[in-house]
């Protein structure tokens, strides 16, 4: 999955989501709220997992192997500390990745909202509301060629804005906002 998440207070800058494709933009717009809800749910799950040290202690205490001698408490605690440190790092990395994914989705949404009225209408109806292409084209009163040119220009504009050095507030205040 590719994208280009940036903090709204930063201009440009890079992170793990440095580029996005038109296909990614379509998916992001098509299920924006659902994807954000999934990210938030996964973050909450990671918080719960990070706070479940009692479960890890219990699993260490009751795991026995046939030829193993009785475990002493100090080796158990050392093993527990090492496992907790590793799990804590894994959770932090996953939360960071999820935050990056959320920033990417939010930036795409900002770029979409900054489109001019015609482009916003076309993209909203096609990808957010998931209306049929032919229906949207017909209701816009354009030839197929003209409609496809406008749709394509709108998607390209989202990608351009996304990759720009502008922060999210600057994008929303930009000249395309009408």
Short mmCIF file of C-alpha atoms in Angstrom, two decimals:
data_model
loop_
_atom_site.label_atom_id
_atom_site.label_comp_id
_atom_site.label_asym_id
_atom_site.label_seq_id
_atom_site.Cartn_x
_atom_site.Cartn_y
_atom_site.Cartn_z
CA UNK A 1 0.00 0.00 0.00
CA UNK A 2 1.45 3.35 -0.92
CA UNK A 3 0.60 6.87 0.11
CA UNK A 4 2.30 10.03 1.30
CA UNK A 5 1.29 11.01 4.80
CA UNK A 6 2.49 14.34 6.08
CA UNK A 7 1.81 16.12 9.29
CA UNK A 8 -0.61 18.96 8.71
CA UNK A 9 1.83 21.36 10.35
CA UNK A 10 4.71 20.31 8.11
CA UNK A 11 5.39 21.33 4.55
CA UNK A 12 6.24 18.38 2.40
CA UNK A 13 8.55 16.09 4.23
CA UNK A 14 8.71 12.41 3.74
CA UNK A 15 7.96 9.24 5.57
CA UNK A 16 7.01 5.69 4.70
CA UNK A 17 4.15 6.88 2.46
CA UNK A 18 6.12 8.94 -0.04
CA UNK A 19 4.06 8.28 -3.16
CA UNK A 20 0.46 7.50 -3.96
CA UNK A 21 -1.25 6.17 -7.04
CA UNK A 22 -4.62 7.02 -8.56
CA UNK A 23 -5.75 3.52 -7.59
CA UNK A 24 -4.84 4.18 -3.94
CA UNK A 25 -6.68 7.52 -4.04
CA UNK A 26 -9.82 5.80 -5.38
CA UNK A 27 -9.70 3.21 -2.57
CA UNK A 28 -9.01 5.85 0.08
CA UNK A 29 -11.93 8.03 -1.04
CA UNK A 30 -14.24 5.04 -1.45
CA UNK A 31 -13.99 3.92 2.15
CA UNK A 32 -12.51 6.90 4.01
CA UNK A 33 -14.59 6.60 7.18
CA UNK A 34 -14.32 2.81 7.29
CA UNK A 35 -10.55 2.89 6.90
CA UNK A 36 -10.18 5.50 9.65
CA UNK A 37 -12.43 3.44 11.94
CA UNK A 38 -10.32 0.34 11.23
CA UNK A 39 -7.12 2.23 12.06
CA UNK A 40 -8.58 3.54 15.33
CA UNK A 41 -9.79 0.05 16.26
CA UNK A 42 -6.37 -1.43 15.55
CA UNK A 43 -4.69 1.27 17.67
CA UNK A 44 -7.05 0.53 20.57
CA UNK A 45 -6.28 -3.16 20.22
CA UNK A 46 -2.56 -2.39 20.40
CA UNK A 47 -3.10 -0.29 23.55
CA UNK A 48 -4.92 -3.22 25.15
CA UNK A 49 -2.18 -5.61 24.07
CA UNK A 50 0.48 -3.31 25.48
CA UNK A 51 -1.27 -3.24 28.82
CA UNK A 52 -1.65 -7.04 29.08
CA UNK A 53 1.54 -7.81 31.01
CA UNK A 54 -0.40 -10.02 33.44
CA UNK A 55 -1.36 -12.33 30.57
CA UNK A 56 2.26 -12.59 29.51
CA UNK A 57 3.39 -13.39 33.06
CA UNK A 58 0.73 -16.09 33.30
CA UNK A 59 1.81 -17.66 30.01
CA UNK A 60 5.45 -17.71 31.11
CA UNK A 61 4.60 -19.26 34.44
CA UNK A 62 2.51 -22.15 33.15
CA UNK A 63 4.56 -23.15 30.10
CA UNK A 64 6.57 -26.26 30.90
CA UNK A 65 8.58 -28.64 28.80
CA UNK A 66 8.96 -32.33 29.76
CA UNK A 67 12.69 -32.50 30.44
CA UNK A 68 12.97 -28.96 31.79
CA UNK A 69 13.95 -28.51 35.40
CA UNK A 70 12.05 -26.22 37.68
CA UNK A 71 12.41 -22.62 36.58
CA UNK A 72 13.74 -20.16 39.05
CA UNK A 73 12.05 -16.83 39.56
CA UNK A 74 14.96 -14.65 38.41
CA UNK A 75 15.25 -16.33 35.00
CA UNK A 76 11.49 -16.06 34.59
CA UNK A 77 11.58 -12.32 35.36
CA UNK A 78 14.52 -11.74 33.01
CA UNK A 79 12.73 -13.54 30.22
CA UNK A 80 9.57 -11.59 30.95
CA UNK A 81 11.40 -8.26 30.81
CA UNK A 82 13.01 -9.15 27.48
CA UNK A 83 9.67 -10.24 26.01
CA UNK A 84 7.92 -7.13 27.30
CA UNK A 85 10.61 -4.87 25.82
CA UNK A 86 10.33 -6.61 22.47
CA UNK A 87 6.54 -6.47 22.49
CA UNK A 88 6.61 -2.80 23.48
CA UNK A 89 8.87 -1.98 20.53
CA UNK A 90 6.66 -3.96 18.13
CA UNK A 91 3.57 -2.15 19.37
CA UNK A 92 5.24 1.25 19.02
CA UNK A 93 6.31 0.48 15.45
CA UNK A 94 2.83 -0.72 14.51
CA UNK A 95 1.22 2.37 16.06
CA UNK A 96 3.64 4.59 14.16
CA UNK A 97 2.75 2.82 10.89
CA UNK A 98 -0.97 3.21 11.64
CA UNK A 99 -0.51 6.92 12.39
CA UNK A 100 1.30 7.31 9.06
CA UNK A 101 -1.55 5.52 7.29
CA UNK A 102 -4.09 7.80 8.96
CA UNK A 103 -2.11 10.90 7.95
CA UNK A 104 -2.06 9.63 4.38
CA UNK A 105 -5.83 9.13 4.32
CA UNK A 106 -6.47 12.53 5.86
CA UNK A 107 -4.16 14.29 3.39
CA UNK A 108 -5.88 12.60 0.44
CA UNK A 109 -9.24 13.74 1.83
CA UNK A 110 -7.94 17.31 2.20
CA UNK A 111 -6.70 17.29 -1.41
CA UNK A 112 -10.07 15.98 -2.58
CA UNK A 113 -11.92 18.69 -0.64
CA UNK A 114 -9.70 21.36 -2.20
CA UNK A 115 -10.78 20.53 -5.76
CA UNK A 116 -12.78 23.06 -7.78
CA UNK A 117 -16.54 22.57 -7.81
CA UNK A 118 -16.78 20.51 -11.01
CA UNK A 119 -13.90 18.19 -10.11
CA UNK A 120 -15.17 17.79 -6.55
CA UNK A 121 -18.63 16.85 -7.83
CA UNK A 122 -17.27 14.28 -10.29
CA UNK A 123 -14.91 12.63 -7.81
CA UNK A 124 -17.46 12.66 -4.97
CA UNK A 125 -20.13 10.99 -7.04
CA UNK A 126 -17.84 8.41 -8.65
CA UNK A 127 -15.60 7.38 -5.76
CA UNK A 128 -17.14 8.57 -2.50
CA UNK A 129 -20.80 7.92 -3.29
CA UNK A 130 -19.92 5.12 -5.76
CA UNK A 131 -22.45 6.09 -8.40
CA UNK A 132 -22.31 4.51 -11.82
CA UNK A 133 -19.87 6.16 -14.23
CA UNK A 134 -22.41 6.46 -17.06
CA UNK A 135 -24.98 8.03 -14.73
CA UNK A 136 -22.58 10.68 -13.44
CA UNK A 137 -21.30 11.38 -16.94
CA UNK A 138 -24.85 11.80 -18.27
CA UNK A 139 -25.94 14.07 -15.41
CA UNK A 140 -22.87 16.26 -15.88
CA UNK A 141 -24.04 16.84 -19.47
CA UNK A 142 -20.63 16.25 -21.05
CA UNK A 143 -19.41 14.08 -23.86
CA UNK A 144 -17.58 10.94 -22.79
CA UNK A 145 -14.24 12.41 -23.88
CA UNK A 146 -14.77 15.69 -21.99
CA UNK A 147 -16.03 13.89 -18.88
CA UNK A 148 -13.04 11.51 -18.86
CA UNK A 149 -10.67 14.45 -19.33
CA UNK A 150 -12.20 16.26 -16.31
CA UNK A 151 -12.22 13.09 -14.16
CA UNK A 152 -8.61 12.39 -15.01
CA UNK A 153 -7.59 16.00 -14.35
CA UNK A 154 -9.28 15.86 -10.95
CA UNK A 155 -7.45 12.69 -9.96
CA UNK A 156 -4.14 14.12 -11.17
CA UNK A 157 -4.81 17.29 -9.16
CA UNK A 158 -5.36 15.25 -5.98
CA UNK A 159 -2.05 13.46 -6.54
CA UNK A 160 -0.25 16.75 -7.34
CA UNK A 161 -1.57 18.44 -4.22
CA UNK A 162 -0.74 15.41 -2.16
CA UNK A 163 2.89 15.49 -3.30
CA UNK A 164 3.19 19.25 -2.97
CA UNK A 165 5.19 20.99 -0.26
CA UNK A 166 2.00 22.65 0.98
CA UNK A 167 0.64 21.67 4.35
CA UNK A 168 -3.00 20.64 4.65
CA UNK A 169 -4.26 24.10 5.64
CA UNK A 170 -2.46 25.71 2.72
CA UNK A 171 -4.01 23.16 0.37
CA UNK A 172 -7.50 23.96 1.64
CA UNK A 173 -6.89 27.71 1.34
CA UNK A 174 -5.42 27.30 -2.16
CA UNK A 175 -6.67 28.71 -5.46
CA UNK A 176 -8.62 25.57 -6.37
CA UNK A 177 -11.02 26.01 -3.45
CA UNK A 178 -14.16 27.54 -4.90
#
